[in-house]
Amino acid sequence: MLASNINVTVRLSAPMLLKLVGGFASVGLPGNMTLFHFGNCFALAYFPYFITYKCSGLSEYNAFWRCVQAGATYLFVQLCKMLFLATFFPTWEGGAGVYDFVGEFMKATVDLADLLGLHLVMSRNAGKGEYKIMVAAMGWATAELVMSRCIPLWVGARGIEFDWKYIQMSFDSNISLVHYIAMAAVVWMFTRYDLPKSFRLPVTVLLGLCVYKAFLMELFVHVFLLGSWTALLVKAVLTGSISLCSLFLFVTLVHSN
Amino acid sequence: MFEEASEVFDNMFKSSFPLTFIVFIPAVLILVSPLPAEAAHEFTVYRMQQYDLQGQPYGTRNAILNTEARTVEAEVLSRRCVIMRLVDFSYERYQKALRQSAGAVVIILPKNMSTMPQDIVQFMELEPEMLATETIVPVYFALEDDELLSIYTQTLTSSSSQGSSSAAEVLIHTATANGFQMVTSGAQSKAVSDWAITSLEGRLAGTGGEDLPTIVLVAHYDSFGVAPWLSYGADSNGSGVSMLLELARLFSRLYTYKRTHAGYNLLFFVSGGGKFNYQGTKRWLEDNLDHTDSSLLQDNVAFVLCLDTLGNGDSLHLHVSKPPKEGTAQYALLKELETVASNQYPEVKFSMVHKKINLADDTLAWEHERFGIRRLPAFTLSHLNSHREVQRSSIMDVRPHVDLRKLSRNTKLIAESLARVIYNLTEKGAPGDLQIFTEQMMQEEQLSSVVDWLTAQPRAAQLVDKDSSVVSTLEYHLGRYLKDVRRHYVKADKRDPEFVFYDQLKQTMNAYRVKPAIFDLLLAFCIAAYLGVIYLSIQKVVERLYAKSP
């Protein structure tokens, strides 16, 4: 009874919220344009996910709820990782310019939990290989988009101050989508019992690269002092190469069966 | 997909009540949250004066601004904030900005003002003109730093290239250049009610019976400039106040010993509101002459000597409103000053300047005119020839304007002359070059430290209220040498105020980087193209994948 009341309240307040947004848009040129800028960044970040969801045929399988479950698993895994890092890794108390290679390496190793999480999601879903991979990757990547990018975009891109970093953040979310699809594919391949011996090594290498990609990126930026756009380009190239290799291996594996 | 989404949310609503709260209340809160400010640069700005004197408004009337920045070279200046550097500042440009109804004017002052004396003199002359008329446009002053300079140069390049480029250049320009939005953080300015201007008085009583003649020494301690927070008033009138304190110290030492205790009462008055038509002195005179039964000012006043701007220069002018008659104490002081100057300090050119009091003027010229109106014999000593000199009311009047040796020399000169009058030395036959105060008595370090302290903070009348440290330190200093140190407050009359001060004189201004409106449309176009490419490529990939799989 009360729940349906809340239901009705939210449904009624939706047009009010829309009016609020419209009010923002009509405020004056700066306010108008900054909401527009937020819209730009949001579109840039979110539409590829939407397109991927539609084109990969997931909508035919009623996979929305399963994607939400994958997202919930993402949240849970991130929480565990944070607790682990906070407990076992003390804060770095070295000089400001020195980069703690070993420490960051250990922290990156904790990202192995991501692989476990993806494996957990995929094992709970029944179906073909592609279906499992896409559901897990879409849910995982969307959860990451919402958690780590939406709020900075909302808070920052709407402000008067313009910064290129919001566009870069949106591009980064596109790259993350590709990265998670590749990671899910590699995990799936790794756990297959009928994986040929010759594939073991490349799959393991790709797995390692996926986990340590963030660490490698930080290393590159620190050593070569890359600018923000150059770093984004390097990240795109790295992710692109990983995903192409994994795609190749996946297609070969699927067709050989 | 939206049907599925709404199905899921429906399930969520029907199943668990707290879940809806957890999801929707934060969402609503985030949606209506105020925007945090993250500016490219945040800096302090000081507003131009805003005050009413005798009902006449002066200065800028507005404090808030939220406009885009431009420099003077731009074609369209209306409703924009015009940024100027001091080196490029001229009255024509300022008028141009005002005529085109600019939204605001921000003038950037260099860090080291003494490096460009030409600009300083030119600016000093423009200050009174800027203040003479009332402007609706807020005018701010900012001190230059590297980031502000880079903001200025970027604005300059984008402003000067506005009219003259092709379409392609304009397109590239919108993508790469930065505009700046200047926003102040404070509220609109309003009149400060119940502002009390504080003045201090102290005395040294003479010896030898009742009804002794009184000598009054006066100096106003407040400063004036085009921006109150930047008015340090070193020469005008920091020099006068430090000289007054030094004279108080010297004569209190003389008055401690019975042998040198003279038969004159010495009354010292440090007045406030001096730059606003001598409000402190006016009210003090009213209180002492009209509202008290007995006061030193009512009985036997020998003369009133006002000290105003004595920290530099090699001339001394004694400004009078009526030339002193022979046989009066006034005349004696005039003669003693001439004697001491010619005998002991030949480099000093001493002269008397006679200027009648003109009651039709908006403001009085010198402080002695206030006493003259009440028929007390008074004069002002200054190294300036005319009260209209711009050095008396400029923000460029900072510590380097005071030459300590000249200030110390002037102090000695005046101290010697006063001593000669008080002890009647010329009649007793003392020679003209007799030095009463030896080198050890004059403490140049004390003079220096007082001037340094006075010029370390702005002393505009709007900023010094009765709890200010300036007032309490002056009170303490006077209390060390004088007796009966008292405060005197002046508050403006409620119905017909002589002076009205306004607040919001110091603000924090934020400069936000903004892109022009076209940029967002351009970006939207590029993103739409990018998304189109992505869509086509994904479709291709999926077709190929599903075509290959059995």
mmCIF file of C-alpha atoms in Angstrom, chain A residues 2-4 6-7 10-11 17 20-21 24 29-30 33-34 36-37 40-41 43-44 46-48 50-59 62-65 68 128 130 151 154-155 158-167 171 174 247 250-251 254-255 257, chain B residues 1-2 4-6 8-10 12-17 20-21 24 28 30-36 38-41 66 175-176 178 181 183 511-517 519-521 523-525 527 530-531 534-535 538-539 541-542 545-546 548-550:
data_model
loop_
_atom_site.group_PDB
_atom_site.id
_atom_site.type_symbol
_atom_site.label_atom_id
_atom_site.label_comp_id
_atom_site.label_asym_id
_atom_site.label_seq_id
_atom_site.Cartn_x
_atom_site.Cartn_y
_atom_site.Cartn_z
ATOM 1 C CA LEU A 2 2.724 2.378 1.049
ATOM 2 C CA ALA A 3 4.971 1.157 -1.740
ATOM 3 C CA SER A 4 2.364 1.951 -4.338
ATOM 4 C CA ILE A 6 5.667 5.989 -3.216
ATOM 5 C CA ASN A 7 5.316 4.664 -6.731
ATOM 6 C CA VAL A 10 7.671 9.308 -7.933
ATOM 7 C CA ARG A 11 5.636 9.029 -11.097
ATOM 8 C CA LEU A 17 11.909 17.125 -12.264
ATOM 9 C CA LEU A 20 13.446 21.682 -13.198
ATOM 10 C CA VAL A 21 15.795 20.494 -15.879
ATOM 11 C CA PHE A 24 18.035 25.033 -15.867
ATOM 12 C CA LEU A 29 23.409 31.217 -21.965
ATOM 13 C CA PRO A 30 26.103 29.834 -19.648
ATOM 14 C CA MET A 33 25.208 25.546 -22.484
ATOM 15 C CA THR A 34 26.734 23.789 -19.519
ATOM 16 C CA PHE A 36 24.155 20.959 -22.963
ATOM 17 C CA HIS A 37 27.792 20.087 -22.351
ATOM 18 C CA ASN A 40 27.158 15.912 -24.803
ATOM 19 C CA CYS A 41 29.440 14.057 -22.418
ATOM 20 C CA ALA A 43 25.689 10.917 -24.779
ATOM 21 C CA LEU A 44 29.311 10.242 -25.666
ATOM 22 C CA TYR A 46 26.385 6.152 -22.666
ATOM 23 C CA PHE A 47 25.275 5.701 -26.285
ATOM 24 C CA PRO A 48 27.905 3.102 -27.242
ATOM 25 C CA PHE A 50 23.090 1.398 -25.628
ATOM 26 C CA ILE A 51 24.129 0.581 -29.185
ATOM 27 C CA THR A 52 26.063 -2.480 -28.051
ATOM 28 C CA TYR A 53 23.127 -3.690 -25.991
ATOM 29 C CA LYS A 54 20.777 -3.338 -28.928
ATOM 30 C CA CYS A 55 23.048 -4.731 -31.620
ATOM 31 C CA SER A 56 24.346 -7.726 -29.767
ATOM 32 C CA GLY A 57 20.860 -9.107 -29.579
ATOM 33 C CA LEU A 58 20.737 -9.175 -25.808
ATOM 34 C CA SER A 59 17.382 -7.476 -25.776
ATOM 35 C CA ASN A 62 15.397 -10.424 -21.785
ATOM 36 C CA ALA A 63 18.840 -9.929 -20.317
ATOM 37 C CA PHE A 64 18.209 -6.661 -18.491
ATOM 38 C CA TRP A 65 17.726 -8.142 -15.060
ATOM 39 C CA VAL A 68 21.646 -5.581 -13.264
ATOM 40 C CA LYS A 128 25.840 -19.793 -25.186
ATOM 41 C CA GLU A 130 28.633 -15.111 -26.437
ATOM 42 C CA ILE A 151 28.591 11.462 -10.669
ATOM 43 C CA TRP A 154 26.932 15.419 -13.313
ATOM 44 C CA VAL A 155 28.769 17.439 -10.745
ATOM 45 C CA ARG A 158 27.322 21.038 -15.400
ATOM 46 C CA GLY A 159 29.471 23.722 -13.817
ATOM 47 C CA ILE A 160 30.447 26.979 -15.455
ATOM 48 C CA GLU A 161 34.064 25.961 -15.716
ATOM 49 C CA PHE A 162 34.970 24.080 -18.874
ATOM 50 C CA ASP A 163 37.542 21.334 -18.784
ATOM 51 C CA TRP A 164 38.512 18.855 -21.444
ATOM 52 C CA LYS A 165 38.699 16.099 -18.857
ATOM 53 C CA TYR A 166 34.973 15.398 -19.051
ATOM 54 C CA ILE A 167 35.150 14.571 -22.735
ATOM 55 C CA PHE A 171 35.952 8.474 -24.183
ATOM 56 C CA ASN A 174 33.950 3.744 -24.263
ATOM 57 C CA LEU A 247 38.480 -11.620 -30.501
ATOM 58 C CA PHE A 250 37.580 -16.421 -29.410
ATOM 59 C CA VAL A 251 36.430 -16.714 -33.005
ATOM 60 C CA VAL A 254 34.226 -21.083 -31.372
ATOM 61 C CA HIS A 255 34.679 -22.096 -35.001
ATOM 62 C CA ASN A 257 34.230 -26.612 -32.106
ATOM 63 C CA MET B 1 14.726 -1.862 -23.303
ATOM 64 C CA PHE B 2 12.751 0.835 -21.519
ATOM 65 C CA GLU B 4 12.195 -3.987 -19.330
ATOM 66 C CA ALA B 5 13.659 -1.213 -17.258
ATOM 67 C CA SER B 6 10.258 -0.039 -16.094
ATOM 68 C CA VAL B 8 12.365 -3.981 -13.135
ATOM 69 C CA PHE B 9 11.654 -0.746 -11.324
ATOM 70 C CA ASP B 10 8.043 -1.806 -10.815
ATOM 71 C CA MET B 12 11.561 -2.973 -7.050
ATOM 72 C CA PHE B 13 8.722 -0.756 -5.847
ATOM 73 C CA LYS B 14 6.362 -3.577 -5.094
ATOM 74 C CA SER B 15 8.864 -5.784 -3.355
ATOM 75 C CA SER B 16 10.867 -3.735 -0.938
ATOM 76 C CA PHE B 17 9.932 -0.374 0.447
ATOM 77 C CA THR B 20 13.047 2.706 -3.194
ATOM 78 C CA PHE B 21 14.219 5.184 -0.634
ATOM 79 C CA PHE B 24 15.460 7.568 -5.169
ATOM 80 C CA VAL B 28 16.620 13.462 -6.021
ATOM 81 C CA ILE B 30 21.841 14.854 -6.333
ATOM 82 C CA LEU B 31 19.567 16.320 -8.968
ATOM 83 C CA VAL B 32 18.754 19.386 -6.918
ATOM 84 C CA SER B 33 22.190 19.846 -5.417
ATOM 85 C CA PRO B 34 23.849 23.226 -5.913
ATOM 86 C CA LEU B 35 26.801 23.370 -8.225
ATOM 87 C CA PRO B 36 30.172 23.407 -6.551
ATOM 88 C CA GLU B 38 35.806 25.002 -9.317
ATOM 89 C CA ALA B 39 37.345 28.057 -10.854
ATOM 90 C CA ALA B 40 40.329 28.441 -13.103
ATOM 91 C CA HIS B 41 41.507 31.193 -10.812
ATOM 92 C CA ASN B 66 28.756 37.792 -13.443
ATOM 93 C CA ALA B 175 37.623 25.040 -30.364
ATOM 94 C CA THR B 176 40.930 26.053 -28.900
ATOM 95 C CA ASN B 178 39.261 29.962 -23.699
ATOM 96 C CA GLN B 181 33.561 34.297 -16.943
ATOM 97 C CA VAL B 183 31.929 36.102 -11.017
ATOM 98 C CA ALA B 511 37.455 33.447 -13.199
ATOM 99 C CA TYR B 512 35.861 30.436 -14.852
ATOM 100 C CA ARG B 513 37.011 29.077 -18.184
ATOM 101 C CA VAL B 514 34.068 29.001 -20.543
ATOM 102 C CA LYS B 515 33.696 28.010 -24.133
ATOM 103 C CA PRO B 516 31.460 29.915 -26.528
ATOM 104 C CA ALA B 517 28.025 28.548 -27.340
ATOM 105 C CA PHE B 519 31.634 25.176 -29.292
ATOM 106 C CA ASP B 520 28.992 23.015 -27.649
ATOM 107 C CA LEU B 521 27.071 22.716 -30.901
ATOM 108 C CA LEU B 523 31.053 19.219 -30.106
ATOM 109 C CA ALA B 524 27.553 17.783 -30.335
ATOM 110 C CA PHE B 525 27.964 17.491 -34.086
ATOM 111 C CA ILE B 527 29.928 13.355 -31.083
ATOM 112 C CA TYR B 530 31.460 9.576 -33.847
ATOM 113 C CA LEU B 531 28.428 7.702 -32.542
ATOM 114 C CA ILE B 534 30.497 3.421 -33.875
ATOM 115 C CA TYR B 535 26.980 2.232 -34.651
ATOM 116 C CA ILE B 538 29.369 -2.440 -34.404
ATOM 117 C CA GLN B 539 26.660 -3.516 -36.807
ATOM 118 C CA VAL B 541 31.204 -6.579 -36.614
ATOM 119 C CA VAL B 542 28.101 -8.279 -35.288
ATOM 120 C CA LEU B 545 30.442 -12.601 -36.306
ATOM 121 C CA TYR B 546 27.000 -14.044 -36.697
ATOM 122 C CA LYS B 548 30.628 -16.819 -39.530
ATOM 123 C CA SER B 549 29.135 -18.785 -36.650
ATOM 124 C CA PRO B 550 27.203 -21.855 -37.618
#
